[in-house]
Amino acid sequence: MSAHQHQHQHQHGHHERGPVPAADLDWDALAAHLEQEADLRAEAVTEAGRWLSGLAGNGDGAEGAVRRVLDVGAGPGVIAELLAEVFPAAEVVAVDQSAALLERARTRSGGRLGTQQADLPAEFDQLGEADLIWSGNAIHHLGDQQAALTALAGRLRPGGLLAVAESGLPARYLPRDFGLGRPGFQARLDAVHEDGFAAMRAELPGATEEIEDWPAMLRRAGLVPSGTRTFLVDHPAPLAGPVRGYLRTQLVRRHEQLAEVLDSEDRATLEALIEEDAPTGILHRQDAFYLSAMTVHTARKG
């Protein structure tokens, strides 16, 4: 299994129960979930893209300065499409391990996007050169994060930008006290998930411990840091149906991953939230919202 297949499986709840052969993955369900996830972030990503446009052109003629854009770990291509809107003169290429997800990207974009299937990180050297490389929440699923950044830096043309969306803040979607179980449920869920994430990283091929100071890592990759900004993903209550559906899917994944390590009260709370027909379920709660923060670290090739 490639590291990138491992990435998709961990993100969508399979890692803790052991790897699932790629042929056995439900690629349609995975693609739909990834599309929902990217759609939630669309406004934040577009804002980030405009910021990158200014950085790429030093505030002057940015669109013309960017001729080729890579989205590394693009999945079904939603974010690549948003980048194509921000950089209409550029060739935008969605890069992913999965042929099924890239086919979805081609179909979604009506052929506007280029696609390139590549095993990550083994085939970074086959991506060609680019003026802008975007990688959103993909690097932390590769064993040697520093080596991955250094490899991507090597794909940049002189003056090109590497933009890495990493860290940020975990999502919040309910009040601290929402009437089920004891207050602080999400903080406890986050803590258990972080332990699982650390275990996932330790098992990755070539796993290397790294202090995740992203600007420092970009500097060690031979680049000059050019700024970090955080973009808010904000969907206030009452939530629209698609956001509720995405949240329920995420909570179902959490139940699959974490139910055995939660205490009985938190497990009961989680099970109440994923009930489809109960008024306490996330699909029906009037107090449910979606709030997170996406942090983008950038650096330039001299």
PDB file of C-alpha atoms in Angstrom, residues 2-301:
ATOM      1  CA  SER A   2       1.259   3.486  -0.805  1.00  0.00           C
ATOM      2  CA  ALA A   3       1.553   6.135   1.855  1.00  0.00           C
ATOM      3  CA  HIS A   4      -1.200   8.040   0.096  1.00  0.00           C
ATOM      4  CA  GLN A   5      -3.642   5.137   0.181  1.00  0.00           C
ATOM      5  CA  HIS A   6      -2.752   4.957   3.868  1.00  0.00           C
ATOM      6  CA  GLN A   7      -3.621   8.659   4.100  1.00  0.00           C
ATOM      7  CA  HIS A   8      -7.089   8.187   2.623  1.00  0.00           C
ATOM      8  CA  GLN A   9      -7.755   5.191   4.833  1.00  0.00           C
ATOM      9  CA  HIS A  10      -6.697   6.924   8.015  1.00  0.00           C
ATOM     10  CA  GLN A  11      -8.703  10.035   7.224  1.00  0.00           C
ATOM     11  CA  HIS A  12     -11.790   7.957   6.685  1.00  0.00           C
ATOM     12  CA  GLY A  13     -11.612   5.585   9.580  1.00  0.00           C
ATOM     13  CA  HIS A  14      -9.914   2.457   8.289  1.00  0.00           C
ATOM     14  CA  HIS A  15      -6.428   2.646   9.778  1.00  0.00           C
ATOM     15  CA  GLU A  16      -7.237   1.601  13.303  1.00  0.00           C
ATOM     16  CA  ARG A  17      -8.827  -1.627  12.092  1.00  0.00           C
ATOM     17  CA  GLY A  18      -5.922  -2.494   9.818  1.00  0.00           C
ATOM     18  CA  PRO A  19      -5.280  -1.635   6.165  1.00  0.00           C
ATOM     19  CA  VAL A  20      -7.993  -2.285   3.622  1.00  0.00           C
ATOM     20  CA  PRO A  21      -6.871  -3.326   0.117  1.00  0.00           C
ATOM     21  CA  ALA A  22      -7.360  -0.489  -2.355  1.00  0.00           C
ATOM     22  CA  ALA A  23      -9.617  -2.729  -4.448  1.00  0.00           C
ATOM     23  CA  ASP A  24     -11.973  -3.091  -1.470  1.00  0.00           C
ATOM     24  CA  LEU A  25     -12.355   0.624  -0.759  1.00  0.00           C
ATOM     25  CA  ASP A  26     -15.674   2.211  -1.671  1.00  0.00           C
ATOM     26  CA  TRP A  27     -14.141   4.904  -3.871  1.00  0.00           C
ATOM     27  CA  ASP A  28     -17.496   6.545  -4.668  1.00  0.00           C
ATOM     28  CA  ALA A  29     -18.320   6.974  -0.983  1.00  0.00           C
ATOM     29  CA  LEU A  30     -14.779   8.182  -0.284  1.00  0.00           C
ATOM     30  CA  ALA A  31     -14.926  10.681  -3.149  1.00  0.00           C
ATOM     31  CA  ALA A  32     -18.310  11.998  -2.024  1.00  0.00           C
ATOM     32  CA  HIS A  33     -17.021  12.494   1.520  1.00  0.00           C
ATOM     33  CA  LEU A  34     -13.849  14.237   0.319  1.00  0.00           C
ATOM     34  CA  GLU A  35     -15.958  16.492  -1.895  1.00  0.00           C
ATOM     35  CA  GLN A  36     -18.170  17.439   1.038  1.00  0.00           C
ATOM     36  CA  GLU A  37     -15.094  18.155   3.133  1.00  0.00           C
ATOM     37  CA  ALA A  38     -13.567  20.379   0.455  1.00  0.00           C
ATOM     38  CA  ASP A  39     -16.868  22.151  -0.190  1.00  0.00           C
ATOM     39  CA  LEU A  40     -16.994  23.103   3.502  1.00  0.00           C
ATOM     40  CA  ARG A  41     -13.629  24.811   3.067  1.00  0.00           C
ATOM     41  CA  ALA A  42     -14.325  26.387  -0.322  1.00  0.00           C
ATOM     42  CA  GLU A  43     -14.591  29.971   0.881  1.00  0.00           C
ATOM     43  CA  ALA A  44     -11.458  29.672   3.037  1.00  0.00           C
ATOM     44  CA  VAL A  45      -9.485  28.006   0.231  1.00  0.00           C
ATOM     45  CA  THR A  46     -10.536  30.676  -2.263  1.00  0.00           C
ATOM     46  CA  GLU A  47      -9.428  33.373   0.175  1.00  0.00           C
ATOM     47  CA  ALA A  48      -6.126  31.538   0.653  1.00  0.00           C
ATOM     48  CA  GLY A  49      -5.739  31.260  -3.118  1.00  0.00           C
ATOM     49  CA  ARG A  50      -6.152  35.014  -3.529  1.00  0.00           C
ATOM     50  CA  TRP A  51      -3.500  35.559  -0.868  1.00  0.00           C
ATOM     51  CA  LEU A  52      -1.176  33.156  -2.713  1.00  0.00           C
ATOM     52  CA  SER A  53      -1.897  35.006  -5.949  1.00  0.00           C
ATOM     53  CA  GLY A  54      -0.582  38.191  -4.395  1.00  0.00           C
ATOM     54  CA  LEU A  55       2.490  36.417  -3.016  1.00  0.00           C
ATOM     55  CA  ALA A  56       3.235  34.716  -6.315  1.00  0.00           C
ATOM     56  CA  GLY A  57       3.216  37.964  -8.261  1.00  0.00           C
ATOM     57  CA  ASN A  58       4.525  40.182  -5.466  1.00  0.00           C
ATOM     58  CA  GLY A  59       1.213  42.001  -5.769  1.00  0.00           C
ATOM     59  CA  ASP A  60       1.602  42.756  -9.492  1.00  0.00           C
ATOM     60  CA  GLY A  61       0.441  40.609 -12.395  1.00  0.00           C
ATOM     61  CA  ALA A  62       0.162  37.493 -10.280  1.00  0.00           C
ATOM     62  CA  GLU A  63      -2.052  35.476 -12.607  1.00  0.00           C
ATOM     63  CA  GLY A  64       0.419  35.765 -15.464  1.00  0.00           C
ATOM     64  CA  ALA A  65       3.337  34.827 -13.221  1.00  0.00           C
ATOM     65  CA  VAL A  66       1.805  31.474 -12.312  1.00  0.00           C
ATOM     66  CA  ARG A  67       1.848  29.166 -15.335  1.00  0.00           C
ATOM     67  CA  ARG A  68       1.594  25.750 -13.648  1.00  0.00           C
ATOM     68  CA  VAL A  69      -0.044  24.777 -10.349  1.00  0.00           C
ATOM     69  CA  LEU A  70       0.138  21.375  -8.642  1.00  0.00           C
ATOM     70  CA  ASP A  71      -2.350  20.241  -5.990  1.00  0.00           C
ATOM     71  CA  VAL A  72      -0.512  17.359  -4.321  1.00  0.00           C
ATOM     72  CA  GLY A  73      -2.920  14.962  -2.624  1.00  0.00           C
ATOM     73  CA  ALA A  74      -5.848  16.407  -4.584  1.00  0.00           C
ATOM     74  CA  GLY A  75      -8.405  13.618  -4.126  1.00  0.00           C
ATOM     75  CA  PRO A  76     -11.477  14.371  -6.287  1.00  0.00           C
ATOM     76  CA  GLY A  77     -10.116  17.786  -7.264  1.00  0.00           C
ATOM     77  CA  VAL A  78     -12.433  20.239  -5.502  1.00  0.00           C
ATOM     78  CA  ILE A  79      -9.601  22.406  -4.186  1.00  0.00           C
ATOM     79  CA  ALA A  80      -7.726  22.125  -7.485  1.00  0.00           C
ATOM     80  CA  GLU A  81     -10.822  23.553  -9.191  1.00  0.00           C
ATOM     81  CA  LEU A  82     -10.868  26.473  -6.760  1.00  0.00           C
ATOM     82  CA  LEU A  83      -7.197  27.125  -7.495  1.00  0.00           C
ATOM     83  CA  ALA A  84      -7.982  27.031 -11.218  1.00  0.00           C
ATOM     84  CA  GLU A  85     -10.518  29.807 -10.677  1.00  0.00           C
ATOM     85  CA  VAL A  86      -7.953  31.934  -8.836  1.00  0.00           C
ATOM     86  CA  PHE A  87      -5.272  31.261 -11.492  1.00  0.00           C
ATOM     87  CA  PRO A  88      -7.286  31.132 -14.746  1.00  0.00           C
ATOM     88  CA  ALA A  89      -4.213  31.419 -16.996  1.00  0.00           C
ATOM     89  CA  ALA A  90      -2.394  28.519 -15.339  1.00  0.00           C
ATOM     90  CA  GLU A  91      -2.320  24.812 -16.078  1.00  0.00           C
ATOM     91  CA  VAL A  92      -3.664  23.271 -12.847  1.00  0.00           C
ATOM     92  CA  VAL A  93      -2.821  19.618 -12.209  1.00  0.00           C
ATOM     93  CA  ALA A  94      -4.474  17.432  -9.576  1.00  0.00           C
ATOM     94  CA  VAL A  95      -1.974  14.867  -8.244  1.00  0.00           C
ATOM     95  CA  ASP A  96      -3.123  11.804  -6.322  1.00  0.00           C
ATOM     96  CA  GLN A  97      -2.370   8.115  -5.815  1.00  0.00           C
ATOM     97  CA  SER A  98      -5.909   7.059  -6.670  1.00  0.00           C
ATOM     98  CA  ALA A  99      -6.921   6.693 -10.319  1.00  0.00           C
ATOM     99  CA  ALA A 100     -10.569   6.538  -9.218  1.00  0.00           C
ATOM    100  CA  LEU A 101     -10.390   9.887  -7.424  1.00  0.00           C
ATOM    101  CA  LEU A 102      -8.535  11.504 -10.326  1.00  0.00           C
ATOM    102  CA  GLU A 103     -11.200  10.273 -12.741  1.00  0.00           C
ATOM    103  CA  ARG A 104     -13.734  11.976 -10.494  1.00  0.00           C
ATOM    104  CA  ALA A 105     -11.633  15.158 -10.681  1.00  0.00           C
ATOM    105  CA  ARG A 106     -11.592  15.040 -14.486  1.00  0.00           C
ATOM    106  CA  THR A 107     -15.339  14.522 -14.626  1.00  0.00           C
ATOM    107  CA  ARG A 108     -16.123  17.241 -12.083  1.00  0.00           C
ATOM    108  CA  SER A 109     -13.997  19.818 -13.873  1.00  0.00           C
ATOM    109  CA  GLY A 110     -15.159  19.016 -17.398  1.00  0.00           C
ATOM    110  CA  GLY A 111     -11.556  18.546 -18.417  1.00  0.00           C
ATOM    111  CA  ARG A 112     -10.420  21.902 -17.009  1.00  0.00           C
ATOM    112  CA  LEU A 113      -7.972  20.153 -14.667  1.00  0.00           C
ATOM    113  CA  GLY A 114      -4.976  18.142 -15.645  1.00  0.00           C
ATOM    114  CA  THR A 115      -4.437  15.007 -13.589  1.00  0.00           C
ATOM    115  CA  GLN A 116      -1.363  12.995 -12.700  1.00  0.00           C
ATOM    116  CA  GLN A 117      -1.360   9.709 -10.841  1.00  0.00           C
ATOM    117  CA  ALA A 118       1.681   9.419  -8.573  1.00  0.00           C
ATOM    118  CA  ASP A 119       2.674   7.345  -5.573  1.00  0.00           C
ATOM    119  CA  LEU A 120       3.571   9.727  -2.767  1.00  0.00           C
ATOM    120  CA  PRO A 121       6.317  10.311  -1.798  1.00  0.00           C
ATOM    121  CA  ALA A 122       8.136   7.876  -4.103  1.00  0.00           C
ATOM    122  CA  GLU A 123       7.203   9.675  -7.339  1.00  0.00           C
ATOM    123  CA  PHE A 124       7.541  13.332  -6.353  1.00  0.00           C
ATOM    124  CA  ASP A 125      10.364  13.563  -8.921  1.00  0.00           C
ATOM    125  CA  GLN A 126       7.891  12.769 -11.724  1.00  0.00           C
ATOM    126  CA  LEU A 127       5.610  15.749 -11.136  1.00  0.00           C
ATOM    127  CA  GLY A 128       7.436  18.233 -13.343  1.00  0.00           C
ATOM    128  CA  GLU A 129       8.101  21.843 -12.438  1.00  0.00           C
ATOM    129  CA  ALA A 130       5.544  24.292 -11.084  1.00  0.00           C
ATOM    130  CA  ASP A 131       5.226  27.919 -10.065  1.00  0.00           C
ATOM    131  CA  LEU A 132       2.866  27.059  -7.192  1.00  0.00           C
ATOM    132  CA  ILE A 133       2.500  23.796  -5.285  1.00  0.00           C
ATOM    133  CA  TRP A 134      -0.396  23.379  -2.858  1.00  0.00           C
ATOM    134  CA  SER A 135      -0.538  20.462  -0.413  1.00  0.00           C
ATOM    135  CA  GLY A 136      -3.442  20.344   2.003  1.00  0.00           C
ATOM    136  CA  ASN A 137      -3.255  17.981   5.000  1.00  0.00           C
ATOM    137  CA  ALA A 138      -1.220  15.447   3.045  1.00  0.00           C
ATOM    138  CA  ILE A 139       2.368  15.884   4.258  1.00  0.00           C
ATOM    139  CA  HIS A 140       1.562  14.698   7.786  1.00  0.00           C
ATOM    140  CA  HIS A 141       0.478  11.350   6.330  1.00  0.00           C
ATOM    141  CA  LEU A 142       3.964  10.734   4.913  1.00  0.00           C
ATOM    142  CA  GLY A 143       6.559   9.142   7.174  1.00  0.00           C
ATOM    143  CA  ASP A 144       9.398  11.621   6.618  1.00  0.00           C
ATOM    144  CA  GLN A 145       7.729  15.019   6.480  1.00  0.00           C
ATOM    145  CA  GLN A 146      11.003  16.923   6.038  1.00  0.00           C
ATOM    146  CA  ALA A 147      12.040  14.754   3.099  1.00  0.00           C
ATOM    147  CA  ALA A 148       8.618  15.287   1.514  1.00  0.00           C
ATOM    148  CA  LEU A 149       8.902  19.069   1.790  1.00  0.00           C
ATOM    149  CA  THR A 150      12.437  18.973   0.386  1.00  0.00           C
ATOM    150  CA  ALA A 151      11.257  16.875  -2.557  1.00  0.00           C
ATOM    151  CA  LEU A 152       8.390  19.261  -3.298  1.00  0.00           C
ATOM    152  CA  ALA A 153      10.738  22.248  -3.017  1.00  0.00           C
ATOM    153  CA  GLY A 154      12.803  20.612  -5.753  1.00  0.00           C
ATOM    154  CA  ARG A 155       9.790  20.780  -8.096  1.00  0.00           C
ATOM    155  CA  LEU A 156       9.510  24.573  -7.849  1.00  0.00           C
ATOM    156  CA  ARG A 157      10.678  26.912 -10.568  1.00  0.00           C
ATOM    157  CA  PRO A 158      12.833  29.860  -9.417  1.00  0.00           C
ATOM    158  CA  GLY A 159      10.612  32.245  -7.477  1.00  0.00           C
ATOM    159  CA  GLY A 160       7.930  29.579  -7.101  1.00  0.00           C
ATOM    160  CA  LEU A 161       5.820  29.093  -3.975  1.00  0.00           C
ATOM    161  CA  LEU A 162       5.138  26.029  -1.853  1.00  0.00           C
ATOM    162  CA  ALA A 163       1.934  26.351   0.191  1.00  0.00           C
ATOM    163  CA  VAL A 164       1.343  23.741   2.880  1.00  0.00           C
ATOM    164  CA  ALA A 165      -1.993  23.674   4.710  1.00  0.00           C
ATOM    165  CA  GLU A 166      -1.144  21.997   8.001  1.00  0.00           C
ATOM    166  CA  SER A 167      -1.972  22.407  11.697  1.00  0.00           C
ATOM    167  CA  GLY A 168      -4.762  24.950  12.135  1.00  0.00           C
ATOM    168  CA  LEU A 169      -7.439  24.069  14.668  1.00  0.00           C
ATOM    169  CA  PRO A 170      -9.723  21.042  15.015  1.00  0.00           C
ATOM    170  CA  ALA A 171     -13.373  21.578  14.193  1.00  0.00           C
ATOM    171  CA  ARG A 172     -15.939  22.581  16.780  1.00  0.00           C
ATOM    172  CA  TYR A 173     -19.573  21.816  16.084  1.00  0.00           C
ATOM    173  CA  LEU A 174     -21.460  21.843  19.397  1.00  0.00           C
ATOM    174  CA  PRO A 175     -21.555  24.030  22.532  1.00  0.00           C
ATOM    175  CA  ARG A 176     -19.348  23.021  25.464  1.00  0.00           C
ATOM    176  CA  ASP A 177     -22.498  21.837  27.243  1.00  0.00           C
ATOM    177  CA  PHE A 178     -25.105  20.584  24.762  1.00  0.00           C
ATOM    178  CA  GLY A 179     -27.269  18.555  27.128  1.00  0.00           C
ATOM    179  CA  LEU A 180     -25.811  15.073  26.561  1.00  0.00           C
ATOM    180  CA  GLY A 181     -23.285  13.601  28.976  1.00  0.00           C
ATOM    181  CA  ARG A 182     -20.889  15.840  30.845  1.00  0.00           C
ATOM    182  CA  PRO A 183     -19.593  19.107  29.329  1.00  0.00           C
ATOM    183  CA  GLY A 184     -16.348  19.136  27.338  1.00  0.00           C
ATOM    184  CA  PHE A 185     -17.160  16.109  25.151  1.00  0.00           C
ATOM    185  CA  GLN A 186     -15.370  17.431  22.060  1.00  0.00           C
ATOM    186  CA  ALA A 187     -12.159  18.230  23.909  1.00  0.00           C
ATOM    187  CA  ARG A 188     -12.029  14.669  25.229  1.00  0.00           C
ATOM    188  CA  LEU A 189     -12.783  13.268  21.772  1.00  0.00           C
ATOM    189  CA  ASP A 190      -9.962  15.376  20.338  1.00  0.00           C
ATOM    190  CA  ALA A 191      -7.518  14.094  22.962  1.00  0.00           C
ATOM    191  CA  VAL A 192      -8.281  10.451  22.171  1.00  0.00           C
ATOM    192  CA  HIS A 193      -8.084  11.146  18.447  1.00  0.00           C
ATOM    193  CA  GLU A 194      -4.662  12.814  18.886  1.00  0.00           C
ATOM    194  CA  ASP A 195      -3.363   9.646  20.554  1.00  0.00           C
ATOM    195  CA  GLY A 196      -4.617   7.630  17.575  1.00  0.00           C
ATOM    196  CA  PHE A 197      -3.035  10.083  15.158  1.00  0.00           C
ATOM    197  CA  ALA A 198       0.333   9.775  16.893  1.00  0.00           C
ATOM    198  CA  ALA A 199       0.070   5.979  16.660  1.00  0.00           C
ATOM    199  CA  MET A 200      -0.779   6.280  12.944  1.00  0.00           C
ATOM    200  CA  ARG A 201       2.306   8.431  12.292  1.00  0.00           C
ATOM    201  CA  ALA A 202       4.551   6.018  14.196  1.00  0.00           C
ATOM    202  CA  GLU A 203       3.466   3.177  11.890  1.00  0.00           C
ATOM    203  CA  LEU A 204       4.003   5.002   8.584  1.00  0.00           C
ATOM    204  CA  PRO A 205       6.761   3.742   6.271  1.00  0.00           C
ATOM    205  CA  GLY A 206       9.940   5.674   7.027  1.00  0.00           C
ATOM    206  CA  ALA A 207       8.353   7.328  10.068  1.00  0.00           C
ATOM    207  CA  THR A 208      10.585  10.111  11.365  1.00  0.00           C
ATOM    208  CA  GLU A 209       9.897  12.168  14.464  1.00  0.00           C
ATOM    209  CA  GLU A 210       9.765  15.858  13.653  1.00  0.00           C
ATOM    210  CA  ILE A 211       9.050  19.013  15.614  1.00  0.00           C
ATOM    211  CA  GLU A 212       6.268  20.379  13.447  1.00  0.00           C
ATOM    212  CA  ASP A 213       7.556  23.928  13.100  1.00  0.00           C
ATOM    213  CA  TRP A 214       6.444  24.247   9.482  1.00  0.00           C
ATOM    214  CA  PRO A 215       8.262  27.496   8.605  1.00  0.00           C
ATOM    215  CA  ALA A 216      11.491  26.022  10.008  1.00  0.00           C
ATOM    216  CA  MET A 217      10.912  22.815   8.036  1.00  0.00           C
ATOM    217  CA  LEU A 218      10.333  24.827   4.855  1.00  0.00           C
ATOM    218  CA  ARG A 219      13.575  26.699   5.525  1.00  0.00           C
ATOM    219  CA  ARG A 220      15.436  23.391   5.897  1.00  0.00           C
ATOM    220  CA  ALA A 221      13.940  22.375   2.551  1.00  0.00           C
ATOM    221  CA  GLY A 222      15.967  25.193   1.003  1.00  0.00           C
ATOM    222  CA  LEU A 223      13.135  27.703   0.727  1.00  0.00           C
ATOM    223  CA  VAL A 224      12.613  31.185   2.117  1.00  0.00           C
ATOM    224  CA  PRO A 225       9.465  31.395   4.304  1.00  0.00           C
ATOM    225  CA  SER A 226       7.087  33.995   2.833  1.00  0.00           C
ATOM    226  CA  GLY A 227       4.326  34.084   5.417  1.00  0.00           C
ATOM    227  CA  THR A 228       1.763  32.062   7.344  1.00  0.00           C
ATOM    228  CA  ARG A 229      -1.930  32.874   7.499  1.00  0.00           C
ATOM    229  CA  THR A 230      -4.966  31.201   9.025  1.00  0.00           C
ATOM    230  CA  PHE A 231      -8.346  31.134   7.307  1.00  0.00           C
ATOM    231  CA  LEU A 232     -11.608  30.564   9.132  1.00  0.00           C
ATOM    232  CA  VAL A 233     -14.093  27.897   8.062  1.00  0.00           C
ATOM    233  CA  ASP A 234     -17.354  29.138   9.558  1.00  0.00           C
ATOM    234  CA  HIS A 235     -20.803  27.604   9.087  1.00  0.00           C
ATOM    235  CA  PRO A 236     -23.090  28.967  11.826  1.00  0.00           C
ATOM    236  CA  ALA A 237     -26.205  27.297  13.225  1.00  0.00           C
ATOM    237  CA  PRO A 238     -28.669  26.284  11.984  1.00  0.00           C
ATOM    238  CA  LEU A 239     -26.666  24.123   9.605  1.00  0.00           C
ATOM    239  CA  ALA A 240     -27.647  23.227   6.065  1.00  0.00           C
ATOM    240  CA  GLY A 241     -28.339  19.577   5.319  1.00  0.00           C
ATOM    241  CA  PRO A 242     -25.051  18.791   3.499  1.00  0.00           C
ATOM    242  CA  VAL A 243     -22.967  20.095   6.411  1.00  0.00           C
ATOM    243  CA  ARG A 244     -25.008  18.005   8.840  1.00  0.00           C
ATOM    244  CA  GLY A 245     -24.492  14.953   6.634  1.00  0.00           C
ATOM    245  CA  TYR A 246     -20.748  15.537   6.568  1.00  0.00           C
ATOM    246  CA  LEU A 247     -20.657  15.916  10.359  1.00  0.00           C
ATOM    247  CA  ARG A 248     -22.610  12.716  10.891  1.00  0.00           C
ATOM    248  CA  THR A 249     -20.205  10.822   8.613  1.00  0.00           C
ATOM    249  CA  GLN A 250     -17.271  12.197  10.589  1.00  0.00           C
ATOM    250  CA  LEU A 251     -18.874  11.171  13.880  1.00  0.00           C
ATOM    251  CA  VAL A 252     -19.608   7.683  12.547  1.00  0.00           C
ATOM    252  CA  ARG A 253     -15.903   7.413  11.629  1.00  0.00           C
ATOM    253  CA  ARG A 254     -14.936   8.547  15.112  1.00  0.00           C
ATOM    254  CA  HIS A 255     -17.221   5.881  16.585  1.00  0.00           C
ATOM    255  CA  GLU A 256     -15.565   3.232  14.417  1.00  0.00           C
ATOM    256  CA  GLN A 257     -12.105   4.412  15.446  1.00  0.00           C
ATOM    257  CA  LEU A 258     -12.501   5.358  19.076  1.00  0.00           C
ATOM    258  CA  ALA A 259     -15.545   3.692  20.660  1.00  0.00           C
ATOM    259  CA  GLU A 260     -13.426   1.092  22.436  1.00  0.00           C
ATOM    260  CA  VAL A 261     -11.240   3.693  24.163  1.00  0.00           C
ATOM    261  CA  LEU A 262     -13.964   6.160  25.178  1.00  0.00           C
ATOM    262  CA  ASP A 263     -15.540   5.875  28.609  1.00  0.00           C
ATOM    263  CA  SER A 264     -19.120   4.615  28.695  1.00  0.00           C
ATOM    264  CA  GLU A 265     -20.680   8.066  29.093  1.00  0.00           C
ATOM    265  CA  ASP A 266     -18.811   9.602  26.143  1.00  0.00           C
ATOM    266  CA  ARG A 267     -19.494   6.519  24.040  1.00  0.00           C
ATOM    267  CA  ALA A 268     -23.222   6.872  24.774  1.00  0.00           C
ATOM    268  CA  THR A 269     -23.065  10.573  23.854  1.00  0.00           C
ATOM    269  CA  LEU A 270     -21.369   9.790  20.558  1.00  0.00           C
ATOM    270  CA  GLU A 271     -23.941   7.102  19.763  1.00  0.00           C
ATOM    271  CA  ALA A 272     -26.777   9.538  20.488  1.00  0.00           C
ATOM    272  CA  LEU A 273     -25.240  12.105  18.142  1.00  0.00           C
ATOM    273  CA  ILE A 274     -25.057   9.680  15.210  1.00  0.00           C
ATOM    274  CA  GLU A 275     -28.633   8.399  15.550  1.00  0.00           C
ATOM    275  CA  GLU A 276     -30.368   9.333  12.316  1.00  0.00           C
ATOM    276  CA  ASP A 277     -33.909   9.819  13.594  1.00  0.00           C
ATOM    277  CA  ALA A 278     -33.431  11.071  17.170  1.00  0.00           C
ATOM    278  CA  PRO A 279     -33.857  14.810  17.853  1.00  0.00           C
ATOM    279  CA  THR A 280     -30.578  14.652  19.810  1.00  0.00           C
ATOM    280  CA  GLY A 281     -28.754  13.475  16.664  1.00  0.00           C
ATOM    281  CA  ILE A 282     -26.459  15.809  14.742  1.00  0.00           C
ATOM    282  CA  LEU A 283     -28.801  15.663  11.730  1.00  0.00           C
ATOM    283  CA  HIS A 284     -31.526  17.477  13.665  1.00  0.00           C
ATOM    284  CA  ARG A 285     -29.918  19.589  16.395  1.00  0.00           C
ATOM    285  CA  GLN A 286     -30.577  23.318  16.145  1.00  0.00           C
ATOM    286  CA  ASP A 287     -27.412  24.116  18.130  1.00  0.00           C
ATOM    287  CA  ALA A 288     -25.021  22.362  15.712  1.00  0.00           C
ATOM    288  CA  PHE A 289     -22.532  24.549  13.829  1.00  0.00           C
ATOM    289  CA  TYR A 290     -19.190  24.009  12.081  1.00  0.00           C
ATOM    290  CA  LEU A 291     -16.141  26.100  12.932  1.00  0.00           C
ATOM    291  CA  SER A 292     -12.484  25.356  12.229  1.00  0.00           C
ATOM    292  CA  ALA A 293      -9.312  27.124  11.160  1.00  0.00           C
ATOM    293  CA  MET A 294      -7.024  26.229   8.240  1.00  0.00           C
ATOM    294  CA  THR A 295      -3.431  27.426   8.551  1.00  0.00           C
ATOM    295  CA  VAL A 296      -1.357  27.813   5.374  1.00  0.00           C
ATOM    296  CA  HIS A 297       2.443  28.043   5.545  1.00  0.00           C
ATOM    297  CA  THR A 298       4.236  29.399   2.483  1.00  0.00           C
ATOM    298  CA  ALA A 299       7.825  29.590   1.295  1.00  0.00           C
ATOM    299  CA  ARG A 300       9.540  30.734  -1.888  1.00  0.00           C
ATOM    300  CA  LYS A 301      12.317  29.243  -3.965  1.00  0.00           C
TER     301      LYS A 301
END
